Amino acid sequence: MRRPDGPNYTRRPQPKPKDGERAPSGRDNVLKIIPLGGNEETGGRNCSVLQYGRELLVIDLGLQWPEDDMPGVDYIIPDVSFLRGKEKDIRGLVITHGHMDHTGGVPHLVPTLGNPPIYGSDLTCAMIQKKVEDVAPDKKLRLNTVKSRDRIKLGVFRLEFFSLSHSIPGSLGVVIETPAGRVVHTGDFKLDLHAHVSNRTDLDAVKRIGAQGVLCLMCDSTNAYAPGHQPSEEEIDRNIQGMFTQTPGRIIIATFSSLLSRVQQILSAAEKYNRKVLVEGFSMRTNIEIGKQLGYIRVKPTTIIPWEEAKKLPPNRYLVLCTGAQGEDNAVLMRIANHEHKYLRIERGDLVVFSSSVIPGNERSISRLKDGLLREGATIIDTKVLDIHAGGHAKQEDIADFIRLIRPKYFMPIEGNYTSLLENKKIAMRTGIPEKNTLIADNGQVVEFQNGQGYVTNVRHPIEYVFVDGLGIGDVNALVLRDRKQLAGDGMIIVVAQINSRTGKHGKIDVISRGLTHMKEQGRFISGMVAVVKKSLADKEPRMKPQDKDLRDKIRRELEKFVFHKTHRQPMVVPIIIEA
């Protein structure tokens, strides 16, 4: 099951073979690249595997947030079935940066994969450690910190790391040197030569890597559809400071809690213009503390204050820094707008700033949030009004510049839906890479390299959604989601019928409905359902026993027909037969 589409959660058809697909070589001395996630979705469950012989290297292990047709699911993690039975061959796990779509699967999956060593920047490892403490405090991971230009050897793989700009400090690209050639994996990146030193692209290292020769570039495709360059953080900083000088009232800024470079800009501007900062949101407070410990956040001890102090200040003397820029129901900004926050309310004259890009799928909830804020009298600034956010993903010209620096023989777009992968392919071709050297793979599809030649094979390892719901991992499947959607859409009917085990005659019959209807003639409707159940029991075949599944199915079918005729709805019907 790739995703549950439609009311019956039908399977999506298997992708059609692409032009140029080949049968695998069947040899051991080839390099294989298998994306286990991230190549059919935007911003979700990123995970790639490199294999040479029996040895394996895993890059990223992220989560994907659920879609609207996945009720009750907390998030989705990569399907690592391909790695089962190969745990001893996993030489290591590289995490390119600390965002959840690259780290979220680590606490759940790493302990089941033989607990391989994990490599990432200091911030990435600290954020993983915090997440593990929250999710699986009894698990101890083998975390190893690396920095730009560090080199390590993991079995047959020789790795070198290099810093790249992104919307979180400590983001690293990685060069993987294999017997088949060098592969460069970007993770998420953009090119920003004016970013803070902790988040700047190591351009000299990138040029040197390109000059040494690169067999394949695995490149972020998230923003491949967007023309031009990403704005520089230097420009964003000027606009943020201008906002402080022009706002006479209170400022409420919502941004991603992991966007520590933006958080630092806001804290520095607050200190410069004599405003205190009230930090709201568990993840925001947690990440600021981690950033302070590692030196990514520098702030005076008196700048961040609690509500008890902030409420004594006039509105123009403090700002609120919070989560919720994506319109999440339980995040701080939505709770403020809905009057559900413990002490914060929107006041007329407040300036609310959305310093974030809109994640696809969140448009409706963000629009609803903005409506609520405007009704309360707030003024809103977002990226449509002023450049107060620079996305973390390279746009078309940034990608083209990076390709020219790396000069790969083959180009493999990753991290995006199929539309984005195709757009990234076009960018590569525009820089001079031949179309036959651009390799697009579906999740689970194997790409091979041997003797300097690369190609997409026709081998596809099965990839399914692995749902995390509460403490359950993988115990929710398409059937469970189908039932949940039916319950949410049409409600439920429970029938409890007593049958005498000796005579076979029915006794009391109770019908309970939830979420189905609230009609004035509810009693008559219930009586009609009881009559249908009685008739089904009376018409049952003599050999049917009270606990026969066929008898319950007969009651279910007859009730479904009756209810649909009366209401044109299809609730879940659960017959329960009790022997008296």
Coordinates of C-alpha atoms in Angstrom, one line a residue:
M1 CA 0.0 0.0 0.0
R2 CA 1.5 3.3 -1.0
R3 CA -1.3 5.5 0.2
P4 CA -5.0 5.1 1.0
D5 CA -6.7 6.9 -1.8
G6 CA -10.5 7.3 -1.9
P7 CA -13.2 5.9 0.3
N8 CA -12.1 2.3 -0.2
Y9 CA -8.4 3.0 0.3
T10 CA -7.5 1.4 -3.0
R11 CA -3.8 0.8 -3.9
R12 CA -2.1 3.2 -6.2
P13 CA -1.1 1.4 -9.3
Q14 CA 2.6 0.5 -9.6
P15 CA 4.6 3.1 -11.4
K16 CA 5.0 2.5 -15.1
P17 CA 8.5 1.5 -16.2
K18 CA 10.5 4.6 -17.3
D19 CA 12.5 4.9 -20.5
G20 CA 16.0 3.5 -20.1
E21 CA 15.3 1.1 -17.2
R22 CA 17.5 -2.0 -17.3
A23 CA 17.7 -5.3 -15.7
P24 CA 20.2 -5.4 -12.8
S25 CA 23.7 -6.6 -13.4
G26 CA 23.5 -9.3 -10.8
R27 CA 27.1 -8.6 -9.8
D28 CA 28.4 -7.8 -6.3
N29 CA 31.0 -5.3 -7.3
V30 CA 28.5 -2.6 -8.3
L31 CA 27.3 0.5 -6.4
K32 CA 23.6 0.5 -5.7
I33 CA 21.6 3.5 -4.6
I34 CA 18.1 2.8 -3.2
P35 CA 15.9 5.7 -2.0
L36 CA 13.7 4.2 0.7
G37 CA 11.7 7.4 1.1
G38 CA 11.5 11.0 0.0
N39 CA 11.3 10.5 -3.7
E40 CA 7.5 10.5 -4.1
E41 CA 6.6 13.2 -1.5
T42 CA 7.7 16.7 -0.6
G43 CA 9.3 17.1 2.9
G44 CA 8.8 13.6 4.1
R45 CA 10.5 10.4 5.4
N46 CA 13.8 11.1 3.6
C47 CA 16.0 8.0 3.5
S48 CA 18.6 6.7 1.0
V49 CA 20.7 3.6 1.1
L50 CA 24.1 3.1 -0.7
Q51 CA 25.2 -0.5 -1.1
Y52 CA 28.5 -1.9 -2.4
G53 CA 28.8 -5.6 -2.2
R54 CA 27.2 -6.5 1.1
E55 CA 28.1 -3.3 2.9
L56 CA 25.4 -0.6 3.5
L57 CA 25.4 3.1 4.3
V58 CA 22.2 4.8 5.3
I59 CA 21.7 8.6 4.8
D60 CA 18.8 10.2 6.8
L61 CA 15.9 8.5 8.5
G62 CA 13.1 11.0 8.6
L63 CA 9.3 11.2 9.2
Q64 CA 6.4 12.4 7.1
W65 CA 3.4 14.2 8.5
P66 CA 0.1 12.5 7.8
E67 CA -2.3 13.6 5.1
D68 CA -5.9 14.5 5.6
D69 CA -7.1 11.0 4.8
M70 CA -5.0 9.4 7.6
P71 CA -7.1 10.1 10.7
G72 CA -5.4 9.5 14.0
V73 CA -2.0 8.9 12.5
D74 CA 0.8 10.9 14.3
Y75 CA 3.3 10.5 11.5
I76 CA 4.8 8.1 9.0
I77 CA 8.4 6.7 9.0
P78 CA 10.4 4.9 6.3
D79 CA 9.8 1.3 5.4
V80 CA 13.1 -0.3 6.1
S81 CA 12.1 -3.8 5.2
F82 CA 14.9 -3.9 2.6
L83 CA 17.4 -3.6 5.5
R84 CA 15.9 -6.5 7.6
G85 CA 18.4 -9.3 7.8
K86 CA 21.2 -7.1 6.8
E87 CA 21.7 -5.3 10.1
K88 CA 25.3 -6.5 10.5
D89 CA 26.2 -5.1 7.1
I90 CA 25.1 -1.5 8.0
R91 CA 28.3 0.5 8.4
G92 CA 26.7 3.7 9.6
L93 CA 23.8 6.2 9.5
V94 CA 24.5 9.7 8.3
I95 CA 22.0 12.4 9.3
T96 CA 22.5 15.5 7.2
H97 CA 20.7 18.0 9.5
G98 CA 18.3 18.2 12.4
H99 CA 14.9 18.6 10.8
M100 CA 12.3 16.0 11.6
D101 CA 11.8 14.9 8.0
H102 CA 15.4 13.7 8.2
T103 CA 15.7 12.6 11.8
G104 CA 12.1 11.6 12.9
G105 CA 12.5 7.9 12.3
V106 CA 15.7 7.5 14.2
P107 CA 14.2 6.8 17.7
H108 CA 11.9 4.2 16.3
L109 CA 14.0 2.4 13.7
V110 CA 17.7 2.6 14.7
P111 CA 17.3 0.2 17.7
T112 CA 15.7 -2.3 15.3
L113 CA 18.5 -2.1 12.8
G114 CA 21.3 -3.2 15.1
N115 CA 21.9 0.2 16.6
P116 CA 24.5 1.3 13.9
P117 CA 26.7 4.4 14.6
I118 CA 25.1 7.7 13.8
Y119 CA 27.1 10.7 12.3
G120 CA 25.9 14.3 12.3
S121 CA 26.8 17.8 13.4
D122 CA 26.7 18.7 17.1
L123 CA 23.3 20.3 16.8
T124 CA 21.9 17.4 14.8
C125 CA 23.1 14.9 17.4
A126 CA 21.8 17.0 20.3
M127 CA 18.4 17.3 18.7
I128 CA 18.3 13.5 18.1
Q129 CA 19.3 12.8 21.7
K130 CA 16.5 15.0 23.0
K131 CA 14.0 13.3 20.8
V132 CA 15.2 9.9 21.9
E133 CA 14.8 10.9 25.6
D134 CA 11.2 12.0 24.9
V135 CA 10.2 8.9 22.7
A136 CA 12.4 6.0 23.9
P137 CA 14.3 7.0 27.1
D138 CA 15.5 3.5 27.6
K139 CA 17.3 3.4 24.2
K140 CA 21.0 4.5 24.0
L141 CA 22.2 5.5 20.5
R142 CA 25.8 5.6 19.3
L143 CA 25.9 9.3 18.3
N144 CA 29.1 10.7 16.8
T145 CA 29.6 14.4 16.0
V146 CA 31.3 15.6 12.8
K147 CA 31.9 18.9 11.3
S148 CA 32.7 20.4 7.9
R149 CA 35.8 18.8 6.2
D150 CA 35.9 15.9 8.7
R151 CA 36.8 12.6 7.1
I152 CA 35.8 9.1 8.3
K153 CA 36.0 5.5 7.0
L154 CA 33.0 3.2 7.3
G155 CA 33.9 -0.1 5.8
V156 CA 34.3 0.2 2.1
F157 CA 32.9 3.8 2.2
R158 CA 35.1 6.9 2.8
L159 CA 33.2 9.9 3.8
E160 CA 33.9 13.7 3.8
F161 CA 31.5 16.2 5.2
F162 CA 31.0 19.8 4.1
S163 CA 28.8 22.5 5.4
L164 CA 25.8 23.8 3.5
S165 CA 23.4 26.6 4.1
H166 CA 19.9 25.6 5.2
S167 CA 17.2 26.8 7.5
I168 CA 18.9 25.1 10.5
P169 CA 22.6 25.4 11.5
G170 CA 24.8 22.4 11.4
S171 CA 23.6 21.2 8.0
L172 CA 26.1 19.0 6.2
G173 CA 26.5 17.6 2.7
V174 CA 28.5 14.4 2.4
V175 CA 30.9 13.0 -0.2
I176 CA 30.9 9.2 -0.3
E177 CA 33.9 7.7 -1.9
T178 CA 33.3 4.1 -3.1
P179 CA 35.2 1.7 -5.3
A180 CA 32.7 2.6 -8.1
G181 CA 33.3 6.4 -7.8
R182 CA 32.4 9.4 -5.7
V183 CA 28.8 10.3 -4.8
V184 CA 27.7 13.6 -3.3
H185 CA 24.5 13.8 -1.3
T186 CA 23.3 17.4 -0.6
G187 CA 20.7 16.8 2.1
D188 CA 18.6 19.9 2.2
F189 CA 20.5 23.0 1.1
K190 CA 20.6 26.4 -0.4
L191 CA 23.5 28.7 -1.5
D192 CA 23.9 31.7 0.8
L193 CA 27.3 33.3 1.0
H194 CA 26.0 35.9 3.5
A195 CA 24.5 33.5 6.0
H196 CA 25.8 33.4 9.6
V197 CA 29.1 31.6 9.8
S198 CA 27.5 28.7 11.6
N199 CA 25.2 28.2 8.6
R200 CA 27.3 29.1 5.6
T201 CA 28.1 27.0 2.6
D202 CA 31.8 25.9 2.5
L203 CA 32.3 27.1 -1.0
D204 CA 36.0 26.2 -1.1
A205 CA 35.3 22.6 -0.1
V206 CA 32.5 22.4 -2.7
K207 CA 34.9 23.6 -5.5
R208 CA 37.6 21.2 -4.4
I209 CA 35.2 18.3 -4.4
G210 CA 34.0 19.2 -7.9
A211 CA 37.6 19.4 -9.2
Q212 CA 38.3 15.9 -7.8
G213 CA 35.6 14.3 -10.0
V214 CA 32.1 13.3 -9.0
L215 CA 30.3 10.3 -10.4
C216 CA 26.9 11.2 -9.2
L217 CA 25.2 14.1 -7.4
M218 CA 22.1 13.3 -5.3
C219 CA 20.4 16.7 -5.2
D220 CA 17.6 18.3 -3.1
S221 CA 14.5 18.9 -5.4
T222 CA 12.2 20.5 -2.9
N223 CA 12.2 24.0 -4.6
A224 CA 13.2 22.9 -8.1
Y225 CA 10.0 24.4 -9.5
A226 CA 10.8 27.9 -8.2
P227 CA 12.8 30.2 -10.5
G228 CA 15.6 32.4 -9.4
H229 CA 17.7 32.4 -6.2
Q230 CA 16.7 32.2 -2.5
P231 CA 16.9 35.6 -0.8
S232 CA 20.0 36.0 1.4
E233 CA 19.6 35.9 5.2
E234 CA 21.4 39.3 5.1
E235 CA 18.4 40.8 3.3
I236 CA 16.0 39.1 5.7
D237 CA 17.9 40.5 8.7
R238 CA 17.5 44.1 7.3
N239 CA 13.8 43.6 6.9
I240 CA 13.3 42.2 10.4
Q241 CA 15.1 45.2 11.9
G242 CA 13.0 47.6 9.8
M243 CA 9.9 45.9 11.2
F244 CA 11.1 46.6 14.8
T245 CA 11.6 50.3 14.1
Q246 CA 8.2 50.7 12.4
T247 CA 6.0 48.9 14.9
P248 CA 4.7 50.9 17.9
G249 CA 2.8 48.0 19.5
R250 CA 3.4 44.4 20.4
I251 CA 5.0 42.0 18.0
I252 CA 4.2 38.3 17.8
I253 CA 6.5 36.3 15.6
A254 CA 5.7 32.7 14.6
T255 CA 8.4 30.6 13.0
F256 CA 9.8 27.0 13.0
S257 CA 11.3 26.1 16.3
S258 CA 14.3 24.5 14.5
L259 CA 15.0 27.6 12.5
L260 CA 17.7 28.8 15.0
S261 CA 19.3 31.2 12.6
R262 CA 16.0 33.1 12.4
V263 CA 15.5 32.9 16.2
Q264 CA 19.0 34.4 16.6
Q265 CA 18.1 37.3 14.3
I266 CA 15.0 38.0 16.2
L267 CA 16.7 37.8 19.6
S268 CA 19.5 40.2 18.4
A269 CA 17.0 42.7 17.0
A270 CA 15.0 42.6 20.3
E271 CA 18.1 43.4 22.2
K272 CA 19.1 46.2 19.8
Y273 CA 15.7 47.8 20.0
N274 CA 15.2 47.3 23.7
R275 CA 12.4 44.7 23.7
K276 CA 12.2 41.7 26.0
V277 CA 11.3 38.3 24.6
L278 CA 8.6 35.9 25.8
V279 CA 9.2 32.5 24.3
E280 CA 6.1 30.2 23.9
G281 CA 6.0 26.6 22.7
F282 CA 7.7 23.6 24.2
S283 CA 9.8 22.8 21.1
M284 CA 10.8 26.5 20.7
R285 CA 12.0 26.6 24.3
T286 CA 13.8 23.3 24.0
N287 CA 15.6 24.2 20.8
I288 CA 16.7 27.6 22.1
E289 CA 18.2 25.8 25.2
I290 CA 20.0 23.4 22.9
G291 CA 21.2 26.2 20.7
K292 CA 22.5 28.2 23.7
Q293 CA 24.4 25.2 25.0
L294 CA 26.1 24.6 21.7
G295 CA 26.8 28.3 20.9
Y296 CA 24.3 28.7 18.0
I297 CA 22.2 31.0 20.1
R298 CA 23.8 34.0 21.8
V299 CA 21.5 36.1 24.0
K300 CA 21.8 38.1 27.2
P301 CA 20.5 36.4 30.3
T302 CA 17.9 39.2 30.9
T303 CA 16.5 39.2 27.3
I304 CA 14.2 36.2 27.6
I305 CA 11.6 36.7 30.4
P306 CA 8.6 34.7 31.8
W307 CA 5.0 35.9 31.5
E308 CA 5.0 37.1 35.1
E309 CA 7.5 39.8 34.0
A310 CA 6.2 40.4 30.5
K311 CA 2.6 41.2 31.6
K312 CA 4.0 44.2 33.6
L313 CA 5.6 45.7 30.5
P314 CA 3.9 48.0 27.9
P315 CA 3.2 46.3 24.6
N316 CA 6.1 48.1 22.8
R317 CA 8.6 46.7 25.3
Y318 CA 8.3 43.0 24.6
L319 CA 7.6 40.6 21.8
V320 CA 6.3 37.0 21.7
L321 CA 8.3 34.4 19.9
C322 CA 6.3 31.3 19.3
T323 CA 5.4 28.2 17.2
G324 CA 2.4 27.8 15.0
A325 CA 3.2 29.4 11.7
Q326 CA 1.7 26.4 9.9
G327 CA -1.7 26.7 11.5
E328 CA -1.2 23.6 13.6
D329 CA -4.2 23.1 15.9
N330 CA -2.3 22.7 19.2
A331 CA 0.5 25.1 18.5
V332 CA 0.8 28.4 20.3
L333 CA -0.4 30.9 17.7
M334 CA -3.6 28.9 16.9
R335 CA -4.4 28.7 20.6
I336 CA -3.9 32.4 21.0
A337 CA -6.3 33.1 18.0
N338 CA -8.9 30.7 19.4
H339 CA -8.8 32.2 23.0
E340 CA -7.4 28.9 24.2
H341 CA -4.0 30.0 25.4
K342 CA -3.6 30.2 29.2
Y343 CA -2.8 34.0 29.3
L344 CA -2.1 35.4 25.8
R345 CA -4.8 37.1 23.8
I346 CA -4.6 39.2 20.6
E347 CA -5.0 42.9 21.3
R348 CA -5.9 45.5 18.7
G349 CA -2.7 46.9 17.3
D350 CA -0.7 43.7 17.6
L351 CA 1.6 42.8 14.6
V352 CA 1.6 39.1 13.9
V353 CA 4.5 38.0 11.7
F354 CA 4.6 34.6 9.8
S355 CA 8.3 34.1 9.3
S356 CA 8.0 30.8 7.5
S357 CA 7.2 29.4 4.1
V358 CA 3.9 27.5 3.7
I359 CA 4.3 23.7 3.7
P360 CA 2.1 22.2 0.9
G361 CA -1.2 21.0 2.4
N362 CA -1.3 23.6 5.2
E363 CA -2.8 26.4 3.1
R364 CA -6.3 26.0 4.5
S365 CA -5.4 25.9 8.2
I366 CA -3.1 28.9 7.8
S367 CA -5.8 30.9 6.0
R368 CA -8.3 30.0 8.8
L369 CA -5.7 31.1 11.4
K370 CA -5.1 34.4 9.7
D371 CA -8.8 35.1 9.5
G372 CA -9.1 34.6 13.2
L373 CA -6.2 36.9 13.9
L374 CA -7.5 39.7 11.7
R375 CA -11.0 39.4 13.3
E376 CA -9.3 40.1 16.7
G377 CA -7.7 43.3 15.3
A378 CA -4.2 42.2 14.5
T379 CA -2.1 43.3 11.5
I380 CA -0.4 40.4 9.7
I381 CA 2.9 40.4 7.8
D382 CA 4.0 37.3 5.8
T383 CA 6.3 36.6 2.9
K384 CA 3.7 38.1 0.5
V385 CA 4.0 41.4 2.2
L386 CA 7.7 41.5 3.1
D387 CA 10.8 39.3 2.7
I388 CA 10.9 38.2 6.3
H389 CA 11.6 34.5 5.5
A390 CA 14.1 32.8 3.2
G391 CA 13.3 29.2 2.4
G392 CA 15.9 26.6 3.2
H393 CA 15.8 24.9 -0.2
A394 CA 17.7 26.0 -3.3
K395 CA 15.7 27.5 -6.1
Q396 CA 16.4 26.8 -9.8
E397 CA 19.4 29.1 -10.2
D398 CA 20.9 28.0 -6.9
I399 CA 20.7 24.4 -8.0
A400 CA 22.2 25.2 -11.4
D401 CA 25.1 27.0 -9.8
F402 CA 25.7 24.1 -7.4
I403 CA 25.7 21.6 -10.3
R404 CA 28.3 23.7 -12.1
L405 CA 30.5 23.7 -9.0
I406 CA 30.2 19.9 -8.5
R407 CA 30.4 19.0 -12.2
P408 CA 28.9 15.5 -11.8
K409 CA 28.8 12.9 -14.5
Y410 CA 25.4 11.7 -13.4
F411 CA 22.6 13.6 -11.7
M412 CA 20.0 12.0 -9.4
P413 CA 17.3 14.3 -8.1
I414 CA 16.0 13.3 -4.6
E415 CA 13.7 14.7 -1.9
G416 CA 10.6 15.8 -3.8
N417 CA 7.4 14.5 -5.5
Y418 CA 7.7 13.3 -9.1
T419 CA 6.9 16.8 -10.4
S420 CA 9.8 18.3 -8.5
L421 CA 12.2 15.5 -9.5
L422 CA 11.4 16.2 -13.2
E423 CA 11.9 19.9 -12.7
N424 CA 15.3 19.2 -11.2
K425 CA 16.2 17.0 -14.1
K426 CA 15.4 19.9 -16.4
I427 CA 17.8 22.1 -14.5
A428 CA 20.6 19.5 -14.7
M429 CA 20.1 19.2 -18.5
R430 CA 20.2 23.0 -18.8
T431 CA 23.6 23.0 -17.3
G432 CA 24.9 20.5 -19.9
I433 CA 24.3 17.1 -18.3
P434 CA 22.9 14.7 -21.0
E435 CA 19.3 13.4 -20.4
K436 CA 20.6 9.8 -20.3
N437 CA 22.8 10.8 -17.3
T438 CA 19.8 12.1 -15.3
L439 CA 18.5 9.2 -13.1
I440 CA 15.0 9.5 -11.5
A441 CA 14.1 6.6 -9.2
D442 CA 10.9 5.9 -7.3
N443 CA 11.0 4.9 -3.7
G444 CA 12.4 1.5 -3.5
Q445 CA 13.8 1.5 -7.0
V446 CA 17.5 0.5 -7.4
V447 CA 20.0 2.6 -9.3
E448 CA 23.3 0.9 -10.2
F449 CA 26.8 2.1 -11.1
Q450 CA 29.6 0.0 -12.6
N451 CA 32.6 0.7 -14.7
G452 CA 31.8 4.4 -14.6
Q453 CA 28.3 3.9 -16.0
G454 CA 25.0 4.5 -14.2
Y455 CA 21.4 3.4 -14.9
V456 CA 18.0 3.0 -13.3
T457 CA 17.1 -0.7 -13.0
N458 CA 13.7 -2.3 -13.2
V459 CA 14.1 -3.7 -9.6
R460 CA 11.7 -2.1 -7.1
H461 CA 11.8 -3.1 -3.4
P462 CA 8.3 -2.9 -1.9
I463 CA 7.8 0.3 0.0
E464 CA 4.8 0.8 2.3
Y465 CA 3.7 3.4 4.7
V466 CA 4.7 2.6 8.3
F467 CA 2.3 4.6 10.5
V468 CA 3.2 5.7 14.0
D469 CA 0.0 6.2 16.2
G470 CA 0.6 6.8 19.8
L471 CA 2.9 4.0 21.0
G472 CA 2.1 1.8 18.1
I473 CA 4.5 1.5 15.2
G474 CA 3.2 -0.2 12.0
D475 CA 0.1 -1.6 13.7
V476 CA -2.2 0.8 11.8
N477 CA -2.7 -0.3 8.2
A478 CA -5.1 0.5 5.3
L479 CA -8.0 -1.4 6.8
V480 CA -7.7 0.5 10.1
L481 CA -7.6 3.8 8.3
R482 CA -10.6 2.8 6.2
D483 CA -12.6 2.0 9.4
R484 CA -11.5 5.3 10.9
K485 CA -12.6 7.3 7.9
Q486 CA -15.9 5.4 7.7
L487 CA -16.5 6.2 11.4
A488 CA -15.7 9.9 10.9
G489 CA -17.8 10.2 7.7
D490 CA -20.9 8.2 8.4
G491 CA -20.9 7.1 12.1
M492 CA -21.6 3.8 13.6
I493 CA -24.4 1.4 14.5
I494 CA -24.1 -1.3 17.1
V495 CA -26.7 -4.1 17.2
V496 CA -26.9 -6.3 20.3
A497 CA -29.2 -9.3 19.9
Q498 CA -29.9 -12.1 22.4
I499 CA -30.6 -15.6 21.0
N500 CA -31.8 -18.6 23.0
S501 CA -29.1 -21.2 22.4
R502 CA -31.7 -24.1 22.8
T503 CA -34.6 -22.8 20.8
G504 CA -32.8 -20.4 18.4
K505 CA -35.4 -17.7 19.1
H506 CA -34.3 -14.1 19.6
G507 CA -34.9 -12.2 22.7
K508 CA -34.2 -8.5 23.3
I509 CA -32.6 -6.5 20.5
D510 CA -30.9 -3.2 21.2
V511 CA -29.7 -0.8 18.5
I512 CA -27.2 2.0 19.4
S513 CA -26.1 4.6 16.8
R514 CA -23.4 7.2 17.1
G515 CA -22.6 10.0 14.6
L516 CA -25.3 8.9 12.2
T517 CA -28.4 11.1 12.6
H518 CA -30.3 13.3 15.0
M519 CA -33.7 13.1 13.4
K520 CA -37.0 14.1 15.1
E521 CA -38.3 10.6 14.3
Q522 CA -35.2 8.9 15.7
G523 CA -37.4 6.4 17.6
R524 CA -39.2 5.3 14.4
F525 CA -35.8 4.9 12.7
I526 CA -34.5 2.7 15.5
S527 CA -37.7 0.7 15.4
G528 CA -37.2 0.1 11.7
M529 CA -33.7 -1.1 12.3
V530 CA -34.8 -3.5 15.0
A531 CA -37.4 -4.9 12.6
V532 CA -34.7 -5.5 10.0
V533 CA -32.6 -7.4 12.6
K534 CA -35.6 -9.5 13.7
K535 CA -36.4 -10.4 10.1
S536 CA -32.8 -11.4 9.5
L537 CA -32.8 -13.6 12.5
A538 CA -36.1 -15.2 11.6
D539 CA -35.0 -15.9 8.1
K540 CA -31.7 -17.5 9.1
E541 CA -30.9 -21.0 7.9
P542 CA -31.6 -23.7 10.6
R543 CA -28.0 -24.8 10.6
M544 CA -26.7 -21.4 11.5
K545 CA -25.4 -21.2 15.1
P546 CA -25.7 -17.9 17.0
Q547 CA -22.0 -17.2 16.8
D548 CA -21.7 -18.0 13.1
K549 CA -19.9 -15.2 11.1
D550 CA -22.4 -15.8 8.3
L551 CA -25.3 -14.7 10.6
R552 CA -23.5 -11.5 11.7
D553 CA -22.7 -10.8 8.0
K554 CA -26.4 -11.3 7.1
I555 CA -27.5 -8.8 9.8
R556 CA -24.8 -6.3 8.6
R557 CA -25.8 -6.5 5.0
E558 CA -29.5 -6.1 5.6
L559 CA -29.0 -3.2 8.0
E560 CA -26.6 -1.4 5.6
K561 CA -29.3 -1.6 2.8
F562 CA -32.0 -0.3 5.1
V563 CA -29.9 2.6 6.5
F564 CA -28.7 3.6 3.0
H565 CA -32.3 3.6 1.7
K566 CA -33.4 5.8 4.6
T567 CA -30.4 8.2 4.8
H568 CA -28.0 7.6 1.8
R569 CA -25.3 7.1 4.4
Q570 CA -23.0 4.1 4.9
P571 CA -22.2 3.8 8.7
M572 CA -20.1 1.1 10.1
V573 CA -22.4 -1.7 11.4
V574 CA -21.2 -3.9 14.2
P575 CA -23.6 -6.9 15.1
I576 CA -23.1 -8.5 18.5
I577 CA -25.0 -11.7 19.2
I578 CA -25.3 -13.0 22.8
E579 CA -26.4 -16.5 23.6
A580 CA -28.9 -16.5 26.4

